[in-house]
Short mmCIF file of C-alpha atoms in Angstrom, two decimals:
data_model
loop_
_atom_site.label_atom_id
_atom_site.label_comp_id
_atom_site.label_asym_id
_atom_site.label_seq_id
_atom_site.Cartn_x
_atom_site.Cartn_y
_atom_site.Cartn_z
CA MET A 95 15.17 -16.65 15.35
CA SER A 96 18.47 -15.34 14.10
CA TYR A 97 20.49 -16.94 11.36
CA PHE A 98 22.40 -16.30 8.16
CA CYS A 99 20.52 -16.70 4.97
CA ILE A 100 22.49 -17.28 1.85
CA LYS A 101 20.55 -17.14 -1.37
CA ALA A 102 21.47 -19.81 -3.86
CA PHE A 103 19.94 -17.88 -6.74
CA THR A 104 19.62 -14.19 -7.32
CA MET A 105 16.44 -12.17 -7.55
CA GLU A 106 17.25 -11.86 -11.24
CA THR A 107 16.73 -15.58 -11.70
CA ILE A 108 13.76 -16.14 -9.38
CA ILE A 109 11.35 -13.33 -8.71
CA ARG A 110 12.64 -11.05 -11.43
CA LYS A 111 11.15 -13.28 -14.11
CA GLN A 112 7.74 -12.75 -12.56
CA MET A 113 7.80 -9.10 -11.57
CA ILE A 114 9.78 -6.06 -12.61
CA ILE A 115 9.06 -3.95 -9.54
CA HIS A 116 10.85 -4.52 -6.25
CA PRO A 117 8.73 -6.45 -3.67
CA GLU A 118 9.29 -3.88 -0.92
CA VAL A 119 8.45 -1.03 -3.29
CA MET A 120 5.28 -2.96 -4.15
CA ASP A 121 4.37 -3.01 -0.44
CA LEU A 122 4.78 0.77 -0.28
CA LEU A 123 2.72 1.20 -3.45
CA ASN A 124 -0.03 -0.82 -1.81
CA SER A 125 0.14 1.51 1.20
CA GLN A 126 -0.08 4.42 -1.22
CA ILE A 127 -3.22 2.92 -2.79
CA ALA A 128 -4.75 2.76 0.70
CA LEU A 129 -3.80 6.38 1.38
CA GLU A 130 -5.28 7.61 -1.91
CA MET A 131 -8.51 5.69 -1.28
CA HIS A 132 -8.66 7.12 2.22
CA ALA A 133 -8.21 10.61 0.74
CA SER A 134 -10.99 9.90 -1.74
CA ALA A 135 -13.37 8.83 1.04
CA SER A 136 -12.34 11.84 3.08
CA TYR A 137 -13.16 14.21 0.19
CA LEU A 138 -16.51 12.48 -0.16
CA ALA A 139 -17.23 13.29 3.50
CA MET A 140 -16.29 16.92 2.84
CA ALA A 141 -18.52 17.01 -0.26
CA SER A 142 -21.41 15.71 1.80
CA TRP A 143 -20.82 18.33 4.52
CA CYS A 144 -20.85 21.08 1.87
CA ASP A 145 -23.82 19.58 0.00
CA GLN A 146 -25.95 19.57 3.17
CA ARG A 147 -25.20 23.27 3.65
CA GLU A 148 -25.95 24.27 0.04
CA LEU A 149 -22.34 25.31 -0.57
CA VAL A 150 -22.72 24.39 -4.23
CA ASN A 151 -19.29 25.28 -5.56
CA SER A 152 -17.46 23.58 -2.71
CA LYS A 153 -19.59 20.46 -2.92
CA ALA A 154 -18.89 20.16 -6.67
CA PHE A 155 -15.19 20.74 -5.98
CA PHE A 156 -14.97 18.01 -3.35
CA TYR A 157 -17.00 15.48 -5.35
CA LYS A 158 -14.49 16.05 -8.15
CA GLN A 159 -11.55 15.71 -5.73
CA ALA A 160 -12.96 12.41 -4.46
CA GLU A 161 -13.06 11.11 -8.03
CA GLU A 162 -9.53 12.34 -8.73
CA GLU A 163 -8.06 10.62 -5.68
CA ARG A 164 -9.75 7.38 -6.67
CA GLU A 165 -8.28 7.73 -10.17
CA HIS A 166 -4.82 8.14 -8.60
CA ALA A 167 -5.36 4.99 -6.54
CA MET A 168 -6.52 3.09 -9.63
CA LYS A 169 -3.51 4.26 -11.60
CA ILE A 170 -1.17 2.77 -8.96
CA PHE A 171 -3.39 -0.31 -8.58
CA GLU A 172 -3.16 -1.15 -12.28
CA PHE A 173 0.55 -0.32 -12.36
CA VAL A 174 1.28 -2.87 -9.62
CA ASN A 175 -0.71 -5.63 -11.32
CA ASP A 176 0.58 -4.79 -14.81
CA ASN A 177 4.15 -5.21 -13.60
CA GLY A 178 3.73 -8.62 -12.04
CA GLY A 179 2.89 -7.57 -8.49
CA ALA A 180 -0.24 -8.03 -6.42
CA ALA A 181 -2.33 -4.93 -5.79
CA VAL A 182 -4.38 -5.10 -2.62
CA SER A 183 -7.84 -3.57 -2.33
CA PRO A 184 -7.57 -1.54 0.88
CA GLU A 185 -9.80 -1.20 3.90
CA VAL A 186 -10.90 2.39 4.38
CA HIS A 187 -11.82 3.52 7.86
CA ASN A 188 -11.51 6.45 10.27
CA ILE A 189 -13.13 8.98 7.96
CA ASN A 190 -13.90 12.29 9.65
CA ASN A 191 -17.38 13.60 8.83
CA ASP A 192 -17.38 16.52 11.30
CA PHE A 193 -15.98 19.93 10.45
CA ASP A 194 -16.06 23.28 12.24
CA ASP A 195 -16.52 25.47 9.17
CA LEU A 196 -15.75 25.71 5.47
CA ARG A 197 -12.27 27.07 5.99
CA SER A 198 -11.34 24.12 8.21
CA VAL A 199 -12.55 21.78 5.46
CA TYR A 200 -10.06 23.33 3.03
CA GLU A 201 -7.30 23.41 5.64
CA THR A 202 -7.85 19.72 6.38
CA SER A 203 -7.66 19.08 2.64
CA LEU A 204 -4.29 20.80 2.40
CA GLU A 205 -2.95 18.75 5.32
CA GLN A 206 -4.22 15.61 3.62
CA GLU A 207 -2.53 16.54 0.34
CA ILE A 208 0.74 17.20 2.16
CA ASN A 209 0.53 13.71 3.74
CA VAL A 210 -0.07 12.17 0.33
CA THR A 211 2.90 14.09 -1.12
CA GLN A 212 5.20 12.95 1.69
CA SER A 213 4.09 9.39 1.16
CA ILE A 214 4.79 9.62 -2.59
CA PHE A 215 8.27 10.94 -1.76
CA LYS A 216 8.81 7.95 0.53
CA VAL A 217 7.93 5.46 -2.22
CA PHE A 218 10.02 7.42 -4.71
CA LYS A 219 13.06 7.31 -2.41
CA LYS A 220 12.63 3.59 -1.82
CA ALA A 221 12.34 2.93 -5.57
CA ARG A 222 15.51 4.92 -6.15
CA LYS A 223 17.33 3.06 -3.34
CA GLU A 224 16.34 -0.33 -4.77
CA ASP A 225 17.14 0.65 -8.38
CA ASP A 226 13.49 0.16 -9.28
CA PHE A 227 13.62 2.49 -12.29
CA VAL A 228 10.19 1.52 -13.61
CA THR A 229 8.46 2.66 -10.43
CA GLU A 230 10.63 5.76 -10.15
CA ILE A 231 9.64 6.93 -13.62
CA PHE A 232 6.01 6.00 -13.01
CA LEU A 233 5.97 8.11 -9.83
CA GLN A 234 7.36 11.22 -11.51
CA TRP A 235 3.84 12.08 -12.71
CA PHE A 236 2.59 11.83 -9.12
CA VAL A 237 5.30 14.15 -7.82
CA THR A 238 4.25 16.84 -10.31
CA GLU A 239 0.57 16.21 -9.65
CA GLN A 240 1.01 16.57 -5.89
CA ALA A 241 2.86 19.87 -6.28
CA GLU A 242 -0.11 21.15 -8.33
CA GLU A 243 -2.62 19.84 -5.79
CA GLU A 244 -0.88 21.50 -2.87
CA ASP A 245 -0.66 24.77 -4.81
CA LYS A 246 -4.39 24.58 -5.59
CA PHE A 247 -5.36 24.26 -1.93
CA ARG A 248 -3.00 27.01 -0.80
CA SER A 249 -4.61 29.36 -3.35
CA LEU A 250 -8.08 28.43 -2.10
CA ILE A 251 -7.13 29.12 1.51
CA ASP A 252 -5.79 32.51 0.34
CA ILE A 253 -9.32 33.34 -0.86
CA PHE A 254 -10.59 32.83 2.69
CA ASP A 255 -7.95 35.27 3.95
CA LEU A 256 -8.88 37.83 1.30
CA MET A 257 -12.61 37.53 1.98
CA GLU A 258 -12.42 37.36 5.76
CA GLY A 259 -15.68 38.46 7.37
CA MET A 260 -17.79 37.98 4.23
CA PRO A 261 -20.90 35.70 4.36
CA LEU A 262 -20.08 32.03 3.82
CA LYS A 263 -22.33 31.75 0.76
CA MET A 264 -20.51 34.65 -0.90
CA ILE A 265 -17.12 33.03 -0.25
CA ASP A 266 -18.40 29.76 -1.67
CA GLU A 267 -19.48 31.54 -4.84
CA ARG A 268 -15.91 32.76 -5.34
CA LEU A 269 -14.45 29.27 -4.99
CA PRO A 270 -13.90 27.11 -8.10
CA LYS A 271 -16.01 24.02 -8.79
CA GLU A 272 -12.98 21.98 -9.84
CA MET B 140 14.17 -28.43 -6.74
CA LYS B 141 16.13 -25.48 -5.41
CA THR B 142 16.42 -24.60 -1.74
CA PHE B 143 16.82 -20.96 -0.82
CA ASN B 144 17.91 -21.24 2.71
CA ASN B 145 20.99 -23.14 3.81
CA PHE B 146 19.64 -23.63 7.33
CA THR B 147 17.10 -26.25 8.24
CA ASN B 148 13.82 -24.53 8.83
CA THR B 149 10.51 -26.01 9.92
CA ILE B 150 8.95 -24.53 6.81
CA GLN B 151 10.72 -24.16 3.50
CA LEU B 152 10.05 -22.69 0.11
CA HIS B 153 11.46 -24.21 -3.06
CA LYS B 154 11.34 -23.24 -6.67
CA THR B 155 10.20 -26.19 -8.76
CA THR B 156 9.81 -24.74 -12.24
CA PHE B 157 9.86 -21.30 -13.86
CA CYS B 158 6.58 -20.28 -12.27
CA ARG B 159 5.84 -23.03 -9.76
CA TYR B 160 6.93 -23.08 -6.15
CA THR B 161 6.60 -25.60 -3.34
CA LEU B 162 5.91 -24.75 0.25
CA VAL B 163 7.15 -27.58 2.45
CA ALA B 164 5.33 -27.50 5.78
CA PRO B 165 5.74 -30.13 8.54
CA ASN B 166 2.75 -32.17 7.42
CA LYS B 167 2.28 -31.34 3.78
CA GLU B 168 3.69 -29.92 0.60
CA VAL B 169 1.77 -27.20 -1.18
CA GLN B 170 2.26 -26.27 -4.82
CA LEU B 171 2.00 -22.53 -5.46
CA ASN B 172 1.98 -20.38 -8.55
CA PHE B 173 3.43 -16.87 -8.40
CA PRO B 174 0.20 -14.95 -7.58
CA GLN B 175 -0.46 -17.47 -4.81
CA LEU B 176 3.07 -16.94 -3.52
CA LEU B 177 2.52 -13.16 -3.49
CA GLN B 178 -0.77 -13.69 -1.69
CA LEU B 179 0.99 -15.84 0.92
CA ARG B 180 3.65 -13.15 1.38
CA GLN B 181 0.96 -10.53 1.90
CA ARG B 182 -0.88 -12.66 4.50
CA ILE B 183 2.30 -13.51 6.39
CA ASN B 184 3.40 -9.87 6.41
CA ASP B 185 0.00 -8.89 7.83
CA LEU B 186 -0.02 -11.61 10.46
CA THR B 187 3.50 -10.82 11.67
CA GLN B 188 2.87 -7.12 12.21
CA PRO B 189 3.70 -6.55 15.91
CA PHE B 190 0.09 -5.76 16.84
CA ASN B 191 -1.30 -8.86 15.11
CA LEU B 192 1.45 -11.11 16.43
CA GLU B 193 0.76 -9.93 19.97
CA GLU B 194 -2.92 -10.73 19.50
CA ILE B 195 -2.13 -14.24 18.22
CA ILE B 196 0.17 -14.90 21.19
CA GLU B 197 -2.43 -13.64 23.67
CA LYS B 198 -5.18 -15.80 22.17
CA GLU B 199 -4.67 -19.23 20.60
CA ASN B 200 -0.93 -19.00 19.94
CA PHE B 201 -1.47 -20.40 16.45
CA VAL B 202 -3.06 -19.43 13.14
CA LEU B 203 -5.01 -21.36 10.55
CA LEU B 204 -4.00 -20.11 7.16
CA PHE B 205 -5.61 -20.83 3.81
CA VAL B 206 -3.04 -20.99 1.02
CA ALA B 207 -3.03 -21.65 -2.74
CA ASP B 208 -6.45 -20.08 -3.37
CA LYS B 209 -7.96 -21.84 -0.36
CA GLN B 210 -7.01 -25.30 -1.60
CA HIS B 211 -4.94 -25.97 1.51
CA LEU B 212 -5.23 -25.11 5.16
CA LEU B 213 -2.07 -24.71 7.22
CA TYR B 214 -1.79 -24.88 10.98
CA LEU B 215 1.10 -22.67 12.09
CA ASP B 216 2.22 -22.00 15.62
CA VAL B 217 3.99 -18.72 16.28
CA THR B 218 7.49 -20.20 15.75
CA GLN B 219 6.46 -21.68 12.42
CA LEU B 220 4.80 -18.42 11.44
CA LEU B 221 8.04 -16.53 12.09
CA ASP B 222 10.05 -19.22 10.29
CA LEU B 223 7.82 -18.83 7.26
CA LYS B 224 8.26 -15.08 7.36
CA GLU B 225 12.07 -15.49 7.39
CA GLU B 226 11.84 -17.98 4.55
CA ILE B 227 9.74 -15.60 2.45
CA ILE B 228 12.09 -12.70 3.19
CA CYS B 229 15.02 -14.79 1.94
CA PHE B 230 13.05 -15.88 -1.09
CA PHE B 231 12.23 -12.33 -2.12
CA SER B 232 15.62 -10.83 -1.27
CA SER B 233 18.40 -10.17 -3.69
CA SER B 234 21.54 -12.27 -3.68
CA LYS B 235 23.73 -11.39 -0.76
CA LEU B 236 24.65 -12.58 2.66
CA VAL B 237 21.90 -11.36 4.93
CA LEU B 238 21.95 -11.33 8.71
CA ILE B 239 18.39 -11.66 9.90
#
């Protein structure tokens, strides 16, 4: 169907009284919640892989990462509801539980963090385009946080380069727990 | 009661009071509060994703949709489903002439 739609009343007089965030930005925030929860579940899978192999520092690190990602999701979840929107509890599926080695676990983590960063940028851009200043300011913390997260994983992968050829257990002992 | 679409649609949304809305379907009128309206928007957006729409068309060619916290059940064929999507888009859009 194709037709013209002329609104009799503006968003300021209808939806705006109920919610301060833009509806399409809300949809992207809900997608972001799903992505953060997926990242959390993915880190849990990595923690389990490390735990089974007695890589104690790495397992502690990934359990902590799983918690952090869930906290990020919850932060967005509450933000959406607090500002009149409807946060949606996401389905989480397609979690990879198989890894080649410890280095690939960290490399996968970095890729995952980059995806999360790009997704945050996408929501940020949309908020800016729609003049949704509340969401834009809210997301500034996430932009900084993602830059720190990416830096953390790059530094950890550097340790693998520096300790190339060393026993896995010894590398794990040099890795931080959080 | 305010109408938000100047074209006759099989399904329409109206604002009745500050936080009450009416969904006028062919066989019934459903009163909605704002969270219920958001829930309806979410369901319609899901159902009209290309993959889901294709599945509906290949199977029954209609959907049964609970609305207003499961107080009402709507029967929507694909045309009505798309009409409702258009109506919701208009309802949530800002004030301007929109070619859909």
